[in-house]
Amino acid sequence: MAQLDLRAKLGILADAAKYDASCASSGTRKRSSEGQAKGIGSTEGMGICHAYAPDGRCISLLKILLTNSCIFDCHYCINRKSSNVRRARFTPAEVVELTLSFYRRNYIEGLFLSSGIIRSSDYTMEQLVEVARSLREDHHFRGYIHLKTIPDADPLLIEAAGRHADRLSINVELPTESGLARLAPEKSAPRIEGAMAGVRHKIEDRQDARRRYRSAPGFAPAGQSTQMIIGADAATDRDIMTKAHGLYDRHALRRVYYSAFSPIPDASAVLPLKRPPLIREHRLYQSDWMLRFYGYSLADISAAADPASGMLPLDMDPKLAWALRFREHFPVDVNRAPREALLRVPGLGVKAVNGILAARRWRRLRLEDIARLTRSVVKLRPFLIAEDWRPVRLGDRLEVAPPPPRQQLELFAA
Ligand code: SF4
């Protein structure tokens, strides 16, 4: 194989990494090299370059694979063993050098590093850990590091990864065990969840130790996350949210990312030919938000889905879908209702609800007060009672649902 220069490898391995959705750096500890005798980087800065891949994914971190070679053959993955793609591989020293040079130019706020599996899970994990170790110990890098973790790797390697990285993630890949067995037969759902449970225990142990001894070493302070591929198998939105809810519950995940399956060249015949609509990914993120920040239960989210197909409606957000299905809970009186009821009003976010609760301690709120706290009071009106407003009845679906998308007519259609 011809030797590739660093720029050519970067082109291949950054492109190969764009299928990984989990690139957010939220939730880490604040840390900066400013004013320190040694070190470089900070997790605090804003204004660092946020790049977007052509398909719209955020790549604000230097997001690369160590290699896109892999000994596994997951059907949905462009890097699988049988895929006919150009292969490349960085050495750990090359990744360190790239990260530092990008950081010095203020292009990135940190590193997101994943990899295909080469030789064995342990060998691959050793290479990933070496990058993080060298950045932290040799170069005193204080920026953000997110390492993708190989579920079968030795627990000592996971331990070393968590010592250096802010966040670890283990991809659950598909929402159902049957989907995983069909599309990624070398992977095992119990092994993936076992690795997640191990990371959770380490995070909790270390948090506990640090409460007692400030000098206790940390472990993945930004927690762990995972990613699910949407639309590669027949799993419904209800299946996906059930899986996500279980993962949050069992492994205290910070985030579950949903990544719409992208058709890949020379794809296996077991995969669908078309990608699912991107709006489906968006609706799943909205449902995830409802679970984590709006007090909805899994049963509530399931009730927002179509009872027969188990799919969330694409033409309206799941909060509105739930409100229309349970009209008896509306309208909600903004001057009396508890926080939980206000959070269920379609169009009212957490910030707006906090604003309402603060403002109503001093006076009774009118519709114009709510308008100041939200983007569009028109959408909210059917669901609210204010001092000067009471809807006659909750409008039917057509009044509150968004208009159907416009379609471009074809000039020469038959
Ligand atoms: S193990 Fe990862 S990189 Fe390898 S084929 Fe499966 S999904 Fe792709």
Short mmCIF file of C-alpha atoms and ligand atoms in Angstrom, two decimals:
data_model
loop_
_atom_site.label_atom_id
_atom_site.label_comp_id
_atom_site.label_asym_id
_atom_site.label_seq_id
_atom_site.Cartn_x
_atom_site.Cartn_y
_atom_site.Cartn_z
CA MET A 1 0.00 0.00 0.00
CA ALA A 2 1.40 3.43 -0.94
CA GLN A 3 2.47 5.59 1.98
CA LEU A 4 0.02 8.42 2.60
CA ASP A 5 1.10 11.80 3.91
CA LEU A 6 -0.54 13.29 6.99
CA ARG A 7 -2.90 15.50 5.00
CA ALA A 8 -4.16 12.56 2.92
CA LYS A 9 -4.70 10.46 6.05
CA LEU A 10 -6.55 13.33 7.67
CA GLY A 11 -8.83 13.59 4.65
CA ILE A 12 -9.72 9.90 4.84
CA LEU A 13 -9.98 9.53 8.61
CA ALA A 14 -11.89 12.76 9.28
CA ASP A 15 -14.38 11.79 6.57
CA ALA A 16 -14.74 8.30 8.04
CA ALA A 17 -15.47 9.80 11.47
CA LYS A 18 -18.39 11.94 10.31
CA TYR A 19 -20.81 9.04 10.81
CA ASP A 20 -20.30 9.30 14.55
CA ALA A 21 -22.84 11.72 15.99
CA SER A 22 -21.55 11.94 19.54
CA CYS A 23 -19.42 15.02 19.35
CA ALA A 24 -20.82 17.34 22.00
CA SER A 25 -18.39 18.48 24.66
CA SER A 26 -21.00 19.49 27.22
CA GLY A 27 -20.79 18.46 30.82
CA THR A 28 -17.07 18.39 31.42
CA ARG A 29 -15.19 20.03 34.32
CA LYS A 30 -13.90 23.55 33.77
CA ARG A 31 -10.18 23.44 33.29
CA SER A 32 -7.70 25.90 31.81
CA SER A 33 -3.99 26.27 31.30
CA GLU A 34 -4.26 30.06 31.66
CA GLY A 35 -2.00 31.26 34.44
CA GLN A 36 -0.41 27.82 34.80
CA ALA A 37 3.35 27.35 34.56
CA LYS A 38 2.91 24.43 32.18
CA GLY A 39 0.27 23.19 29.81
CA ILE A 40 -1.86 24.15 26.89
CA GLY A 41 -5.60 24.32 26.21
CA SER A 42 -8.80 24.92 28.05
CA THR A 43 -12.28 23.46 28.16
CA GLU A 44 -13.79 26.87 28.92
CA GLY A 45 -13.31 28.82 25.74
CA MET A 46 -16.00 29.73 23.26
CA GLY A 47 -15.47 31.05 19.77
CA ILE A 48 -13.39 28.08 18.77
CA CYS A 49 -14.03 26.98 15.21
CA HIS A 50 -17.20 24.94 14.81
CA ALA A 51 -17.12 23.13 11.54
CA TYR A 52 -19.98 21.23 9.95
CA ALA A 53 -19.62 18.24 7.74
CA PRO A 54 -21.47 18.40 4.42
CA ASP A 55 -24.34 16.40 5.94
CA GLY A 56 -24.79 19.00 8.67
CA ARG A 57 -23.13 17.22 11.59
CA CYS A 58 -21.23 19.31 14.09
CA ILE A 59 -17.50 18.62 14.00
CA SER A 60 -16.28 21.27 16.37
CA LEU A 61 -13.80 18.86 17.86
CA LEU A 62 -11.00 17.38 15.84
CA LYS A 63 -13.04 14.32 15.08
CA ILE A 64 -11.08 11.53 13.52
CA LEU A 65 -10.54 7.82 13.50
CA LEU A 66 -7.19 6.38 14.41
CA THR A 67 -7.80 4.00 11.52
CA ASN A 68 -10.69 3.07 9.26
CA SER A 69 -9.41 -0.49 8.92
CA CYS A 70 -11.46 -2.98 10.88
CA ILE A 71 -11.50 -6.70 11.45
CA PHE A 72 -15.29 -6.63 12.04
CA ASP A 73 -17.91 -6.64 9.34
CA CYS A 74 -20.91 -4.68 10.63
CA HIS A 75 -23.25 -4.35 7.66
CA TYR A 76 -24.18 -0.69 8.25
CA CYS A 77 -20.60 0.55 8.56
CA ILE A 78 -18.57 1.99 5.73
CA ASN A 79 -15.36 0.87 7.43
CA ARG A 80 -16.33 -2.78 7.71
CA LYS A 81 -13.81 -5.42 6.65
CA SER A 82 -15.52 -6.14 3.35
CA SER A 83 -15.97 -2.49 2.37
CA ASN A 84 -14.09 -1.25 -0.64
CA VAL A 85 -12.90 2.07 0.82
CA ARG A 86 -9.46 3.61 0.86
CA ARG A 87 -7.82 2.74 4.16
CA ALA A 88 -5.52 4.85 6.30
CA ARG A 89 -4.04 4.72 9.75
CA PHE A 90 -2.51 7.31 12.05
CA THR A 91 0.14 6.52 14.61
CA PRO A 92 -0.69 7.79 18.11
CA ALA A 93 2.14 10.36 17.74
CA GLU A 94 0.53 11.73 14.56
CA VAL A 95 -2.83 12.20 16.28
CA VAL A 96 -1.12 13.99 19.16
CA GLU A 97 0.72 16.28 16.76
CA LEU A 98 -2.44 17.06 14.79
CA THR A 99 -4.46 17.78 17.92
CA LEU A 100 -1.86 20.17 19.28
CA SER A 101 -1.39 22.00 16.01
CA PHE A 102 -5.16 22.39 15.48
CA TYR A 103 -5.55 23.54 19.05
CA ARG A 104 -2.79 26.12 18.75
CA ARG A 105 -4.57 27.57 15.71
CA ASN A 106 -7.80 27.72 17.67
CA TYR A 107 -9.56 25.48 15.19
CA ILE A 108 -10.87 23.07 17.78
CA GLU A 109 -11.71 22.76 21.44
CA GLY A 110 -10.59 19.20 21.80
CA LEU A 111 -10.32 15.77 20.33
CA PHE A 112 -12.89 13.13 19.55
CA LEU A 113 -11.08 9.92 18.75
CA SER A 114 -12.59 6.66 17.60
CA SER A 115 -11.20 3.74 15.65
CA GLY A 116 -11.90 0.63 13.67
CA ILE A 117 -10.70 -2.49 15.42
CA ILE A 118 -7.23 -3.56 14.38
CA ARG A 119 -5.64 -6.84 15.46
CA SER A 120 -7.71 -7.07 18.65
CA SER A 121 -9.87 -4.96 20.96
CA ASP A 122 -7.01 -4.63 23.46
CA TYR A 123 -4.45 -3.58 20.87
CA THR A 124 -6.82 -0.93 19.48
CA MET A 125 -7.68 0.35 22.94
CA GLU A 126 -3.97 0.58 23.83
CA GLN A 127 -3.42 2.84 20.82
CA LEU A 128 -6.35 5.09 21.74
CA VAL A 129 -5.20 5.32 25.35
CA GLU A 130 -1.66 6.16 24.24
CA VAL A 131 -2.95 9.23 22.37
CA ALA A 132 -4.82 10.50 25.45
CA ARG A 133 -1.92 9.67 27.78
CA SER A 134 0.62 11.47 25.64
CA LEU A 135 -1.60 14.56 25.28
CA ARG A 136 -2.18 14.76 29.01
CA GLU A 137 1.19 13.64 30.41
CA ASP A 138 3.74 14.63 27.77
CA HIS A 139 2.07 17.84 26.60
CA HIS A 140 -0.11 18.77 29.60
CA PHE A 141 -3.05 19.21 27.24
CA ARG A 142 -6.05 20.56 29.15
CA GLY A 143 -8.55 20.59 26.30
CA TYR A 144 -11.44 18.18 25.94
CA ILE A 145 -10.85 14.55 25.06
CA HIS A 146 -13.61 12.12 24.11
CA LEU A 147 -12.48 8.55 23.53
CA LYS A 148 -14.60 5.90 21.92
CA THR A 149 -14.23 2.76 23.98
CA ILE A 150 -14.09 -0.80 22.69
CA PRO A 151 -16.52 -2.91 24.75
CA ASP A 152 -14.34 -6.04 24.83
CA ALA A 153 -11.15 -4.25 25.90
CA ASP A 154 -9.40 -5.15 29.14
CA PRO A 155 -10.88 -3.25 32.13
CA LEU A 156 -7.39 -1.92 32.94
CA LEU A 157 -7.29 -0.21 29.56
CA ILE A 158 -10.76 1.26 30.16
CA GLU A 159 -9.48 2.46 33.52
CA ALA A 160 -6.52 4.19 31.81
CA ALA A 161 -8.83 5.70 29.19
CA GLY A 162 -11.10 7.17 31.86
CA ARG A 163 -8.10 8.61 33.71
CA HIS A 164 -7.14 10.76 30.71
CA ALA A 165 -10.40 11.36 28.83
CA ASP A 166 -13.23 13.69 29.78
CA ARG A 167 -15.84 11.48 28.25
CA LEU A 168 -15.97 7.84 27.22
CA SER A 169 -18.52 6.39 24.90
CA ILE A 170 -19.48 2.91 23.90
CA ASN A 171 -21.79 2.62 20.94
CA VAL A 172 -24.86 0.52 21.55
CA GLU A 173 -25.27 0.66 17.74
CA LEU A 174 -28.83 -0.66 17.31
CA PRO A 175 -31.91 -0.42 19.49
CA THR A 176 -32.77 -4.11 19.57
CA GLU A 177 -30.75 -7.26 20.22
CA SER A 178 -32.24 -8.89 17.13
CA GLY A 179 -31.13 -5.92 15.00
CA LEU A 180 -27.61 -6.16 16.42
CA ALA A 181 -27.45 -9.90 15.83
CA ARG A 182 -28.55 -9.42 12.23
CA LEU A 183 -26.47 -6.39 11.27
CA ALA A 184 -23.42 -6.63 13.55
CA PRO A 185 -23.09 -10.34 14.35
CA GLU A 186 -19.61 -9.97 15.93
CA LYS A 187 -21.01 -7.60 18.55
CA SER A 188 -22.98 -8.63 21.57
CA ALA A 189 -25.60 -6.53 23.35
CA PRO A 190 -24.82 -8.03 26.81
CA ARG A 191 -21.08 -7.32 26.35
CA ILE A 192 -21.80 -3.73 25.30
CA GLU A 193 -24.08 -3.16 28.28
CA GLY A 194 -21.60 -4.94 30.57
CA ALA A 195 -18.88 -2.49 29.51
CA MET A 196 -21.24 0.44 30.10
CA ALA A 197 -22.05 -0.86 33.57
CA GLY A 198 -18.30 -1.10 34.31
CA VAL A 199 -17.76 2.51 33.24
CA ARG A 200 -20.69 3.65 35.36
CA HIS A 201 -19.29 1.94 38.46
CA LYS A 202 -15.86 3.48 37.91
CA ILE A 203 -17.35 6.95 37.46
CA GLU A 204 -19.40 6.63 40.65
CA ASP A 205 -16.52 5.15 42.67
CA ARG A 206 -14.25 7.96 41.63
CA GLN A 207 -16.86 10.66 42.29
CA ASP A 208 -17.28 9.21 45.74
CA ALA A 209 -13.51 9.09 46.33
CA ARG A 210 -13.11 12.68 45.17
CA ARG A 211 -15.78 13.86 47.58
CA ARG A 212 -13.62 12.45 50.37
CA TYR A 213 -10.12 13.13 49.00
CA ARG A 214 -9.63 15.98 46.57
CA SER A 215 -6.44 14.35 45.28
CA ALA A 216 -8.19 11.11 44.21
CA PRO A 217 -7.70 10.62 40.46
CA GLY A 218 -10.73 11.45 38.33
CA PHE A 219 -12.46 9.15 35.88
CA ALA A 220 -14.28 10.44 32.79
CA PRO A 221 -15.65 13.57 34.52
CA ALA A 222 -17.99 14.31 31.61
CA GLY A 223 -19.54 10.84 31.97
CA GLN A 224 -20.35 8.37 29.25
CA SER A 225 -22.54 8.54 26.19
CA THR A 226 -23.64 6.26 23.39
CA GLN A 227 -24.99 6.34 19.89
CA MET A 228 -27.80 4.45 18.16
CA ILE A 229 -28.21 4.12 14.44
CA ILE A 230 -31.73 4.90 13.31
CA GLY A 231 -33.44 3.43 10.31
CA ALA A 232 -30.99 0.62 9.49
CA ASP A 233 -33.34 -1.97 10.97
CA ALA A 234 -37.07 -2.24 11.59
CA ALA A 235 -36.98 -0.83 15.16
CA THR A 236 -39.80 1.64 15.80
CA ASP A 237 -39.45 4.99 17.56
CA ARG A 238 -41.11 3.33 20.56
CA ASP A 239 -38.39 0.62 20.58
CA ILE A 240 -35.70 3.29 20.30
CA MET A 241 -37.02 5.40 23.17
CA THR A 242 -37.52 2.27 25.30
CA LYS A 243 -33.87 1.37 24.74
CA ALA A 244 -32.69 4.93 25.40
CA HIS A 245 -34.74 5.15 28.61
CA GLY A 246 -33.26 1.84 29.82
CA LEU A 247 -29.73 3.02 29.07
CA TYR A 248 -30.20 6.31 30.94
CA ASP A 249 -31.66 4.40 33.82
CA ARG A 250 -29.19 1.50 34.05
CA HIS A 251 -25.96 3.26 33.15
CA ALA A 252 -26.54 6.91 34.06
CA LEU A 253 -25.58 8.02 30.55
CA ARG A 254 -25.13 11.71 29.89
CA ARG A 255 -26.41 11.47 26.35
CA VAL A 256 -27.83 9.05 23.86
CA TYR A 257 -27.16 10.24 20.32
CA TYR A 258 -29.39 9.22 17.44
CA SER A 259 -27.77 8.97 14.06
CA ALA A 260 -29.90 8.49 10.96
CA PHE A 261 -28.51 5.64 8.94
CA SER A 262 -26.73 6.81 5.78
CA PRO A 263 -26.71 4.46 2.81
CA ILE A 264 -23.15 3.50 2.03
CA PRO A 265 -21.46 2.48 -1.21
CA ASP A 266 -21.59 -1.25 -2.00
CA ALA A 267 -24.08 -1.71 0.82
CA SER A 268 -25.19 -5.13 1.93
CA ALA A 269 -28.58 -6.31 0.64
CA VAL A 270 -29.91 -6.52 4.21
CA LEU A 271 -29.86 -2.72 4.52
CA PRO A 272 -32.58 -0.33 3.39
CA LEU A 273 -31.84 1.55 0.17
CA LYS A 274 -32.89 4.93 1.51
CA ARG A 275 -31.90 6.83 4.61
CA PRO A 276 -34.75 7.66 7.02
CA PRO A 277 -35.94 11.28 6.92
CA LEU A 278 -33.65 13.50 9.01
CA ILE A 279 -36.73 14.87 10.76
CA ARG A 280 -37.11 11.42 12.39
CA GLU A 281 -33.73 11.90 14.07
CA HIS A 282 -34.93 15.34 15.22
CA ARG A 283 -38.17 13.97 16.67
CA LEU A 284 -36.19 11.38 18.62
CA TYR A 285 -33.94 14.10 20.05
CA GLN A 286 -37.08 16.04 21.06
CA SER A 287 -38.48 12.94 22.81
CA ASP A 288 -35.15 12.36 24.52
CA TRP A 289 -35.28 15.96 25.76
CA MET A 290 -38.80 15.39 27.07
CA LEU A 291 -37.61 12.37 29.04
CA ARG A 292 -34.61 14.11 30.54
CA PHE A 293 -35.77 17.68 31.16
CA TYR A 294 -39.57 17.88 30.95
CA GLY A 295 -40.65 15.15 33.34
CA TYR A 296 -42.32 12.87 30.78
CA SER A 297 -42.26 9.15 31.46
CA LEU A 298 -41.50 6.48 28.90
CA ALA A 299 -45.25 5.68 28.86
CA ASP A 300 -45.99 9.32 27.97
CA ILE A 301 -43.55 9.24 25.07
CA SER A 302 -45.01 5.95 23.87
CA ALA A 303 -48.47 7.47 24.03
CA ALA A 304 -47.31 10.29 21.72
CA ALA A 305 -46.40 7.67 19.11
CA ASP A 306 -48.91 6.15 16.73
CA PRO A 307 -50.48 3.18 18.58
CA ALA A 308 -50.34 0.89 15.54
CA SER A 309 -46.95 1.69 14.03
CA GLY A 310 -45.09 2.80 17.16
CA MET A 311 -43.70 5.77 15.21
CA LEU A 312 -43.68 9.39 16.37
CA PRO A 313 -45.48 11.79 14.05
CA LEU A 314 -43.08 13.59 11.72
CA ASP A 315 -45.34 16.59 11.10
CA MET A 316 -45.41 17.84 14.70
CA ASP A 317 -43.18 17.65 17.71
CA PRO A 318 -43.90 14.86 20.22
CA LYS A 319 -44.87 17.32 22.95
CA LEU A 320 -47.66 18.70 20.77
CA ALA A 321 -48.64 15.16 19.78
CA TRP A 322 -48.96 14.21 23.46
CA ALA A 323 -50.99 17.35 24.25
CA LEU A 324 -53.42 16.64 21.42
CA ARG A 325 -53.86 13.08 22.60
CA PHE A 326 -54.48 14.14 26.22
CA ARG A 327 -56.54 17.28 25.77
CA GLU A 328 -58.16 16.86 29.18
CA HIS A 329 -54.92 18.21 30.76
CA PHE A 330 -55.38 21.59 29.04
CA PRO A 331 -55.74 24.52 29.20
CA VAL A 332 -53.21 25.14 31.98
CA ASP A 333 -53.52 28.23 34.16
CA VAL A 334 -50.18 30.05 34.05
CA ASN A 335 -50.97 31.81 37.33
CA ARG A 336 -51.65 28.63 39.33
CA ALA A 337 -50.40 25.50 37.63
CA PRO A 338 -47.44 23.63 39.11
CA ARG A 339 -44.12 23.56 37.25
CA GLU A 340 -44.74 20.02 35.93
CA ALA A 341 -48.01 21.06 34.24
CA LEU A 342 -46.46 24.19 32.71
CA LEU A 343 -43.60 22.13 31.29
CA ARG A 344 -46.14 20.10 29.31
CA VAL A 345 -47.52 23.09 27.45
CA PRO A 346 -46.34 22.81 23.83
CA GLY A 347 -44.06 25.74 23.08
CA LEU A 348 -43.08 26.45 26.69
CA GLY A 349 -39.44 25.58 27.37
CA VAL A 350 -37.67 25.17 30.70
CA LYS A 351 -36.39 28.76 30.61
CA ALA A 352 -39.85 30.19 29.89
CA VAL A 353 -41.40 28.10 32.68
CA ASN A 354 -38.76 29.32 35.14
CA GLY A 355 -39.55 32.87 34.00
CA ILE A 356 -43.30 32.35 34.58
CA LEU A 357 -42.72 30.91 38.06
CA ALA A 358 -40.48 33.83 39.01
CA ALA A 359 -42.76 36.52 37.54
CA ARG A 360 -46.04 35.22 38.99
CA ARG A 361 -44.79 35.66 42.55
CA TRP A 362 -45.25 39.40 42.06
CA ARG A 363 -48.34 39.73 39.92
CA ARG A 364 -50.90 37.87 37.90
CA LEU A 365 -49.64 37.20 34.39
CA ARG A 366 -51.37 38.31 31.22
CA LEU A 367 -50.92 36.86 27.75
CA GLU A 368 -48.53 39.67 26.80
CA ASP A 369 -46.29 38.67 29.74
CA ILE A 370 -46.08 35.13 28.36
CA ALA A 371 -45.38 36.51 24.88
CA ARG A 372 -42.27 38.22 26.24
CA LEU A 373 -40.95 34.88 27.50
CA THR A 374 -41.58 32.80 24.39
CA ARG A 375 -41.01 32.89 20.67
CA SER A 376 -44.63 32.58 19.59
CA VAL A 377 -47.57 33.01 21.91
CA VAL A 378 -49.98 32.23 19.08
CA LYS A 379 -49.09 28.53 19.25
CA LEU A 380 -49.46 28.50 23.02
CA ARG A 381 -52.84 30.19 23.33
CA PRO A 382 -55.04 27.11 22.92
CA PHE A 383 -53.22 25.48 25.85
CA LEU A 384 -53.12 28.39 28.31
CA ILE A 385 -55.26 30.38 30.70
CA ALA A 386 -53.89 33.80 31.64
CA GLU A 387 -55.34 36.73 33.57
CA ASP A 388 -56.87 38.18 30.38
CA TRP A 389 -57.16 35.03 28.28
CA ARG A 390 -59.18 31.86 28.34
CA PRO A 391 -59.51 29.72 25.22
CA VAL A 392 -63.05 28.72 24.35
CA ARG A 393 -61.95 25.13 23.84
CA LEU A 394 -58.74 23.43 22.92
CA GLY A 395 -58.61 23.69 19.16
CA ASP A 396 -58.68 20.58 17.14
CA ARG A 397 -55.59 19.15 15.53
CA LEU A 398 -55.85 21.37 12.45
CA GLU A 399 -55.81 24.58 14.46
CA VAL A 400 -52.72 23.80 16.48
CA ALA A 401 -50.77 21.53 14.20
CA PRO A 402 -48.22 23.07 11.87
CA PRO A 403 -49.38 23.49 8.28
CA PRO A 404 -48.40 20.66 5.93
CA PRO A 405 -45.11 21.29 4.14
CA ARG A 406 -45.41 23.02 0.79
CA GLN A 407 -44.55 21.01 -2.25
CA GLN A 408 -42.89 22.35 -5.33
CA LEU A 409 -45.16 21.60 -8.28
CA GLU A 410 -43.59 20.09 -11.34
CA LEU A 411 -43.92 22.16 -14.47
CA PHE A 412 -43.83 19.25 -16.87
CA ALA A 413 -45.50 16.58 -14.77
CA ALA A 414 -47.89 14.36 -16.70
S1 SF4 B 1 -16.56 -2.50 14.73
FE1 SF4 B 1 -16.98 -0.36 14.39
S2 SF4 B 1 -15.59 0.28 12.75
FE2 SF4 B 1 -15.64 -1.96 12.75
S3 SF4 B 1 -17.19 -2.50 11.23
FE3 SF4 B 1 -18.22 -2.45 13.23
S4 SF4 B 1 -19.02 -0.34 13.44
FE4 SF4 B 1 -17.48 -0.34 11.76
#
